[in-house]
Amino acid sequence: MLHPDTFKENLLDWFKINQREMPWRETTNPYYIWISEVMLQQTQVKTVIDYYHRFTERFPTVEELSKANQDEVLKYWEGLGYYSRARNFHTAIQEVAESYQGKVPDSPELFEKLKGVGPYTKAAVMSIAFDLPLPTVDGNVFRVWSRLNNDFSDTAKQSTRKAFEAELLPYVESEAGQFNQAMMELGALICTPKSPLCLFCPVQSHCEAFQQGTVEELPVKTKKVKKKTIQQDCFIIRNSKGEYLIEQRQEKLLNGMWEFPMYEHKESQQKVNKLLDDNVEIPDKPIYQLKHQFTHLTWNIKVYEIKETISFEQLTSNPQFCWLNLSDRNQFNFPASMHKILDHLEKQNSED
Ligand code: SF4
C-alpha cells in the first residue's frame, strides 16, 4: 500500500545517495537542463554525456546557439539521431532569443508554445530548473507508477498519461525537480523493465505489484502497429577526380543531412536516368547492403556503384548536390546509415 508521505521520503533519501553523476545535474541553468532533456529523449545517458559537453562548450548561451547556422548545429548532433529534435530545439532557442531576451521563460504556458516542447519536456525543464509543480511521465515513470499501484491501465493511451499526471500531482507540490528525477532514476536503476531489483528497492514496502506478485506483468502497453519497411537503392557516383556525388535531403525525415543519391527501389531506375541524363544501367549486384532502423520504419538499403565516370557540370551549380572528397567527410552532416557506407568505401579504397 502506497503511503504518500513516507513513500516520497524513502524515494528522495535513496535518490540523494544513489543518483548517478550527470553534468546537467550540477547546474540550475534552464538552457543547459533543456539541452540535456532534448538529448536524452530516445538516447541513453552514457551516450549523451559527451555530446552534452561538446554542445555546451560550442554553444554556451542561448545567444550563441540562436546565432549559429543549422548545419553547424546538426553537426554537433550528428550520431544522436532523431534530428528533428535538434532542428526544433534550434528554432525554439531562436524564439527565446527574439521574444524573451534570451531567458528561458519560467512559465509553463509560454514554454510549451516553443517549437518541439511536448508535455514531457515542459514538465522536466520547468520542474528541474524552476521547481514548478509539474510531474514528468516518461517510460520509466509509467513503469514505476504502474507497478507501485498495481495498475493495469494501457500506458500507450493518452488517458493513462493524464490519470498518472493527476495522481502524481500531490507529490510535486514541493521538491518537484528532485521527485521527478528520483522517479526516473528508480526506473533506470532499480525498477528496470526486465528483472527489476525489488529486493534492493527503497520503496518496496509501498509497492502493490510486489505484494501481489504481478511485477513482471506490468506495465501494460499495447503493441504499436508494425513498422513499415522501405527498399532503398543508393548510388555511388564518381567524377573524373574520384570525388563522390552527394545530395542534401529535402525530405522531412533527416532534413538537411547529406547522403549519396538514394531513391525508393520502385522508382530508382527512372530517377537515376533523370539525374544522370543518360541511360545508365543499375548494376545487377549491390556492392554493399545494410539495414537502418527508425522508430517508425526500416530502410533496407542496397548500395550500387555506377562504374562510368560521369561529367555533369550542371549538378555542381545546384546547391542540393555537391562533390565529396572522402577525406572531407567530417565537414558534412551524414546520418548513421551514410556513415556506414562511407566506412565501407574507405575500407574498399584502402584495399585497392
Ligand atoms: Fe519496482 Fe520492484 Fe520497487 Fe515495486 S518493489 S517499485 S516493482 S523495483
Coordinates of C-alpha atoms and ligand atoms in Angstrom, one line a residue:
M1 CA 0.0 0.0 0.0
L2 CA 1.4 3.4 -1.0
H3 CA 1.7 5.8 1.9
P4 CA 2.2 9.2 0.4
D5 CA 4.4 10.9 2.9
T6 CA 6.8 8.0 3.7
F7 CA 6.9 7.0 0.1
K8 CA 8.3 10.3 -1.1
E9 CA 10.7 10.4 1.9
N10 CA 12.0 6.9 1.2
L11 CA 12.4 7.7 -2.5
L12 CA 14.2 11.0 -2.0
D13 CA 16.5 9.6 0.7
W14 CA 17.6 6.9 -1.7
F15 CA 18.0 9.3 -4.6
K16 CA 20.2 11.7 -2.7
I17 CA 22.7 8.9 -2.0
N18 CA 22.4 6.7 -5.2
Q19 CA 21.8 9.1 -8.1
R20 CA 24.3 8.9 -10.9
E21 CA 26.6 11.8 -11.6
M22 CA 25.5 13.7 -14.6
P23 CA 26.8 17.1 -15.8
W24 CA 23.4 18.6 -16.1
R25 CA 22.6 17.7 -12.5
E26 CA 25.3 20.2 -11.5
T27 CA 23.6 23.2 -12.9
T28 CA 20.3 25.1 -12.5
N29 CA 20.7 26.9 -15.8
P30 CA 17.4 26.2 -17.6
Y31 CA 19.1 26.3 -21.0
Y32 CA 21.6 23.5 -20.1
I33 CA 18.8 21.5 -18.5
W34 CA 16.7 21.8 -21.6
I35 CA 19.6 20.7 -23.8
S36 CA 20.1 17.6 -21.7
E37 CA 16.4 16.8 -21.8
V38 CA 16.2 17.1 -25.5
M39 CA 19.3 14.9 -26.0
L40 CA 18.1 12.3 -23.5
Q41 CA 14.9 11.6 -25.5
Q42 CA 15.4 8.2 -27.1
T43 CA 19.1 8.2 -26.2
Q44 CA 21.0 6.7 -23.2
V45 CA 22.7 8.8 -20.6
K46 CA 26.2 7.4 -21.3
T47 CA 25.9 8.4 -25.0
V48 CA 24.5 11.8 -24.2
I49 CA 27.3 13.0 -21.8
D50 CA 30.0 13.6 -24.4
Y51 CA 27.5 15.3 -26.8
Y52 CA 26.3 17.5 -24.0
H53 CA 29.8 18.6 -23.1
R54 CA 30.7 19.4 -26.8
F55 CA 27.4 21.1 -27.4
T56 CA 27.5 23.4 -24.3
E57 CA 31.2 24.2 -25.0
R58 CA 30.4 25.4 -28.5
F59 CA 27.1 27.0 -27.7
P60 CA 27.4 28.1 -24.1
T61 CA 24.5 30.5 -24.2
V62 CA 21.1 31.0 -25.8
E63 CA 22.6 33.8 -27.8
E64 CA 25.4 31.7 -29.2
L65 CA 23.1 29.0 -30.3
S66 CA 20.5 31.3 -31.7
K67 CA 23.1 32.9 -34.0
A68 CA 24.5 29.6 -35.2
N69 CA 23.5 28.2 -38.6
Q70 CA 21.5 25.0 -38.7
D71 CA 24.2 23.0 -40.5
E72 CA 26.6 23.6 -37.7
V73 CA 24.0 22.7 -35.0
L74 CA 23.3 19.4 -36.8
K75 CA 27.0 18.7 -37.0
Y76 CA 27.1 18.8 -33.2
W77 CA 24.1 16.5 -33.1
E78 CA 25.5 14.0 -35.6
G79 CA 25.2 10.5 -34.3
L80 CA 22.5 11.2 -31.7
G81 CA 19.8 10.6 -34.3
Y82 CA 16.2 12.0 -34.3
Y83 CA 17.5 15.1 -36.0
S84 CA 14.1 16.9 -35.9
R85 CA 14.8 17.3 -32.2
A86 CA 17.9 19.4 -32.9
R87 CA 16.1 21.5 -35.6
N88 CA 13.1 22.1 -33.4
F89 CA 15.3 23.0 -30.4
H90 CA 17.4 25.4 -32.5
T91 CA 14.2 27.1 -33.7
A92 CA 12.9 27.3 -30.1
I93 CA 16.1 28.9 -28.9
Q94 CA 15.9 31.5 -31.7
E95 CA 12.3 32.3 -30.4
V96 CA 13.7 32.6 -26.8
A97 CA 16.4 35.0 -28.1
E98 CA 14.0 37.1 -30.0
S99 CA 10.9 37.1 -27.8
Y100 CA 12.3 36.6 -24.2
Q101 CA 15.6 38.5 -24.3
G102 CA 17.5 35.2 -24.3
K103 CA 15.9 34.0 -21.0
V104 CA 14.1 30.6 -21.0
P105 CA 10.6 31.5 -19.8
D106 CA 9.7 30.2 -16.4
S107 CA 6.0 30.0 -17.3
P108 CA 4.8 26.5 -18.4
E109 CA 2.2 28.2 -20.6
L110 CA 4.8 30.2 -22.5
F111 CA 7.4 27.5 -22.5
E112 CA 5.1 24.9 -24.1
K113 CA 4.4 27.2 -27.0
L114 CA 8.0 26.9 -28.2
K115 CA 8.8 24.6 -31.1
G116 CA 9.2 21.0 -30.1
V117 CA 8.2 21.3 -26.5
G118 CA 5.8 18.5 -25.6
P119 CA 4.3 17.6 -22.2
Y120 CA 7.3 15.7 -21.0
T121 CA 9.9 18.4 -21.9
K122 CA 7.7 21.0 -20.4
A123 CA 7.4 19.2 -17.1
A124 CA 11.0 18.2 -16.9
V125 CA 12.5 21.6 -17.6
M126 CA 10.0 23.5 -15.6
S127 CA 10.3 21.3 -12.6
I128 CA 14.1 20.7 -12.6
A129 CA 15.1 24.3 -13.5
F130 CA 12.4 26.2 -11.7
D131 CA 10.9 23.7 -9.2
L132 CA 7.5 24.2 -10.7
P133 CA 4.9 21.6 -9.6
L134 CA 4.6 19.5 -12.8
P135 CA 5.1 15.7 -12.8
T136 CA 7.2 14.1 -15.6
V137 CA 5.7 11.0 -17.1
D138 CA 8.2 9.2 -19.3
G139 CA 8.7 5.5 -19.9
N140 CA 10.4 5.0 -16.6
V141 CA 7.7 6.7 -14.6
F142 CA 5.0 4.8 -16.5
R143 CA 6.6 1.5 -15.4
V144 CA 7.3 2.5 -11.8
W145 CA 3.9 4.0 -11.2
S146 CA 2.0 1.1 -12.8
R147 CA 3.9 -1.3 -10.6
L148 CA 3.6 0.7 -7.4
N149 CA -0.1 0.9 -7.8
N150 CA -0.6 -2.5 -9.5
D151 CA -2.3 -0.5 -12.2
F152 CA -3.1 -2.4 -15.4
S153 CA -4.1 0.6 -17.5
D154 CA -2.7 0.7 -21.0
T155 CA 0.3 3.1 -20.9
A156 CA 0.1 3.6 -24.6
K157 CA -3.1 5.6 -24.1
Q158 CA -3.2 9.3 -23.6
S159 CA -5.9 8.9 -20.9
T160 CA -3.4 6.8 -18.8
R161 CA -0.8 9.6 -19.0
K162 CA -3.4 12.1 -17.9
A163 CA -4.5 9.9 -15.0
F164 CA -0.9 9.3 -13.9
E165 CA -0.1 13.0 -14.1
A166 CA -3.1 13.7 -11.8
E167 CA -2.1 11.0 -9.3
L168 CA 1.5 12.3 -9.2
L169 CA 0.5 15.9 -8.7
P170 CA 0.4 15.9 -4.9
Y171 CA 4.0 14.6 -4.8
V172 CA 5.4 17.5 -6.7
E173 CA 3.9 20.3 -4.6
S174 CA 7.4 20.7 -3.2
E175 CA 10.8 19.5 -4.4
A176 CA 9.3 18.8 -7.8
G177 CA 12.6 18.5 -9.7
Q178 CA 14.1 16.1 -7.1
F179 CA 11.0 14.0 -7.0
N180 CA 10.7 13.7 -10.8
Q181 CA 14.4 12.9 -11.2
A182 CA 14.2 10.3 -8.4
M183 CA 11.2 8.5 -10.0
M184 CA 13.1 8.3 -13.4
E185 CA 16.3 7.2 -11.7
L186 CA 14.5 4.5 -9.8
G187 CA 13.1 3.3 -13.1
A188 CA 16.5 3.4 -14.7
L189 CA 18.5 1.7 -11.9
I190 CA 16.1 -0.5 -9.8
C191 CA 12.6 -0.8 -11.3
T192 CA 14.0 -1.8 -14.7
P193 CA 11.9 -3.3 -17.5
K194 CA 13.3 -6.8 -17.1
S195 CA 14.4 -8.4 -13.8
P196 CA 13.7 -5.4 -11.5
L197 CA 15.8 -5.3 -8.3
C198 CA 12.8 -5.5 -6.0
L199 CA 14.9 -6.8 -3.1
F200 CA 17.0 -3.6 -3.1
C201 CA 14.1 -1.3 -3.8
P202 CA 13.8 1.7 -1.4
V203 CA 10.0 1.8 -1.9
Q204 CA 9.3 -1.9 -1.9
S205 CA 7.1 -1.6 1.2
H206 CA 4.8 0.7 -0.8
C207 CA 4.7 -1.5 -3.9
E208 CA 1.3 -3.2 -4.6
A209 CA 2.6 -5.2 -7.6
F210 CA 5.4 -6.6 -5.4
Q211 CA 2.9 -7.7 -2.8
Q212 CA 0.6 -9.2 -5.4
G213 CA 3.3 -10.9 -7.4
T214 CA 2.4 -9.1 -10.6
V215 CA 5.6 -7.1 -11.2
E216 CA 6.6 -9.0 -14.4
E217 CA 3.1 -8.3 -15.9
L218 CA 3.5 -4.5 -15.6
P219 CA 3.4 -2.0 -17.2
V220 CA 0.7 -2.8 -19.8
K221 CA 1.5 -1.4 -23.2
T222 CA -0.4 -2.3 -26.3
K223 CA 1.8 -3.0 -29.3
K224 CA 2.3 -0.4 -31.9
V225 CA 1.4 -1.1 -35.5
K226 CA 4.1 -3.0 -37.4
K227 CA 7.0 -0.9 -38.7
K228 CA 7.0 -0.1 -42.4
T229 CA 9.9 -1.3 -44.5
I230 CA 11.2 0.7 -47.4
Q231 CA 13.6 -0.8 -50.0
Q232 CA 16.1 1.9 -50.9
D233 CA 18.7 2.0 -53.7
C234 CA 21.7 4.1 -53.0
F235 CA 24.2 5.2 -55.7
I236 CA 27.9 5.7 -55.6
I237 CA 28.8 8.0 -58.5
R238 CA 32.2 9.5 -59.1
N239 CA 33.6 12.3 -61.2
S240 CA 37.0 12.2 -63.0
K241 CA 38.8 13.5 -59.9
G242 CA 37.5 10.5 -57.9
E243 CA 35.1 12.6 -55.9
Y244 CA 31.7 11.3 -54.9
L245 CA 28.3 12.8 -55.6
I246 CA 26.3 13.6 -52.5
E247 CA 22.9 15.2 -52.2
Q248 CA 21.3 17.2 -49.4
R249 CA 18.0 15.7 -48.2
Q250 CA 14.9 17.8 -48.8
E251 CA 12.5 15.3 -47.2
K252 CA 11.1 15.8 -43.7
L253 CA 13.0 12.8 -42.4
L254 CA 16.7 13.7 -41.9
N255 CA 16.1 17.0 -43.5
G256 CA 19.2 19.0 -44.4
M257 CA 21.5 16.0 -44.0
W258 CA 23.7 14.7 -46.8
E259 CA 23.6 11.3 -48.5
F260 CA 24.7 9.5 -51.6
P261 CA 21.8 9.8 -54.0
M262 CA 19.2 7.4 -52.7
Y263 CA 15.8 6.5 -54.1
E264 CA 13.0 4.1 -53.3
H265 CA 13.6 0.9 -55.3
K266 CA 10.4 1.1 -57.3
E267 CA 11.4 4.4 -58.9
S268 CA 15.2 4.3 -58.7
Q269 CA 15.9 3.5 -62.4
Q270 CA 13.8 6.4 -63.5
K271 CA 15.4 8.7 -61.0
V272 CA 18.9 7.7 -61.9
N273 CA 18.1 8.3 -65.6
K274 CA 16.8 11.7 -64.8
L275 CA 19.8 12.5 -62.5
L276 CA 22.5 11.4 -65.0
D277 CA 20.7 12.5 -68.1
D278 CA 21.7 9.2 -69.6
N279 CA 20.7 5.6 -70.0
V280 CA 22.9 4.3 -67.2
E281 CA 22.0 0.8 -66.2
I282 CA 21.9 0.0 -62.5
P283 CA 24.3 -2.9 -61.9
D284 CA 22.7 -6.3 -61.0
K285 CA 24.6 -6.7 -57.8
P286 CA 25.0 -4.2 -55.0
I287 CA 28.5 -3.6 -53.5
Y288 CA 27.1 -3.3 -50.0
Q289 CA 23.8 -3.8 -48.2
L290 CA 22.6 -2.5 -44.8
K291 CA 19.5 -2.1 -42.7
H292 CA 18.7 1.1 -40.8
Q293 CA 16.0 1.3 -38.2
F294 CA 14.0 4.3 -37.3
T295 CA 11.3 4.3 -34.7
H296 CA 8.5 4.1 -37.3
L297 CA 10.2 2.5 -40.3
T298 CA 13.1 0.4 -41.5
W299 CA 15.3 1.1 -44.5
N300 CA 16.7 -1.8 -46.4
I301 CA 19.5 -0.1 -48.4
K302 CA 21.3 -1.6 -51.4
V303 CA 24.3 0.3 -52.5
Y304 CA 25.2 0.3 -56.2
E305 CA 28.3 1.6 -57.8
I306 CA 27.9 3.3 -61.1
K307 CA 31.1 2.4 -62.9
E308 CA 31.1 5.1 -65.5
T309 CA 32.9 8.3 -64.6
I310 CA 30.4 10.9 -65.3
S311 CA 30.9 14.6 -66.1
F312 CA 27.9 16.7 -65.4
E313 CA 28.6 20.2 -64.7
Q314 CA 25.0 21.2 -64.3
L315 CA 24.9 19.3 -60.9
T316 CA 27.6 21.4 -59.3
S317 CA 25.6 24.6 -59.9
N318 CA 22.7 23.0 -57.9
P319 CA 23.2 23.6 -54.2
Q320 CA 21.4 20.4 -53.4
F321 CA 24.3 18.5 -54.9
C322 CA 28.0 18.5 -54.0
W323 CA 31.2 16.6 -54.8
L324 CA 32.8 14.9 -51.8
N325 CA 36.4 14.1 -51.3
L326 CA 36.3 11.2 -48.8
S327 CA 38.9 13.0 -46.6
D328 CA 36.5 15.9 -46.1
R329 CA 33.6 13.7 -44.8
N330 CA 33.7 15.4 -41.4
Q331 CA 32.7 18.7 -42.9
F332 CA 29.2 17.4 -43.8
N333 CA 26.3 16.1 -41.7
F334 CA 25.8 12.5 -42.6
P335 CA 23.2 10.3 -40.9
A336 CA 24.3 7.0 -39.4
S337 CA 23.4 4.9 -42.4
M338 CA 25.6 7.0 -44.7
H339 CA 28.5 6.8 -42.2
K340 CA 28.3 3.0 -42.6
I341 CA 28.5 3.4 -46.4
L342 CA 31.4 5.9 -46.1
D343 CA 33.3 3.5 -43.8
H344 CA 32.7 0.7 -46.4
L345 CA 34.1 2.9 -49.2
E346 CA 37.1 3.9 -47.2
K347 CA 37.9 0.3 -46.4
Q348 CA 37.4 -0.6 -50.1
N349 CA 39.7 2.2 -51.2
S350 CA 42.4 1.2 -48.8
E351 CA 42.3 -2.4 -50.1
D352 CA 42.5 -1.3 -53.8
Ligands
SF4_1 FE1 9.6 -1.6 -8.9 FE2 10.0 -3.9 -7.5 FE3 10.4 -1.5 -6.4 FE4 8.0 -2.3 -7.0 S1 9.4 -3.2 -5.5 S2 8.8 -0.3 -7.4 S3 8.3 -3.4 -8.8 S4 11.6 -2.4 -8.1

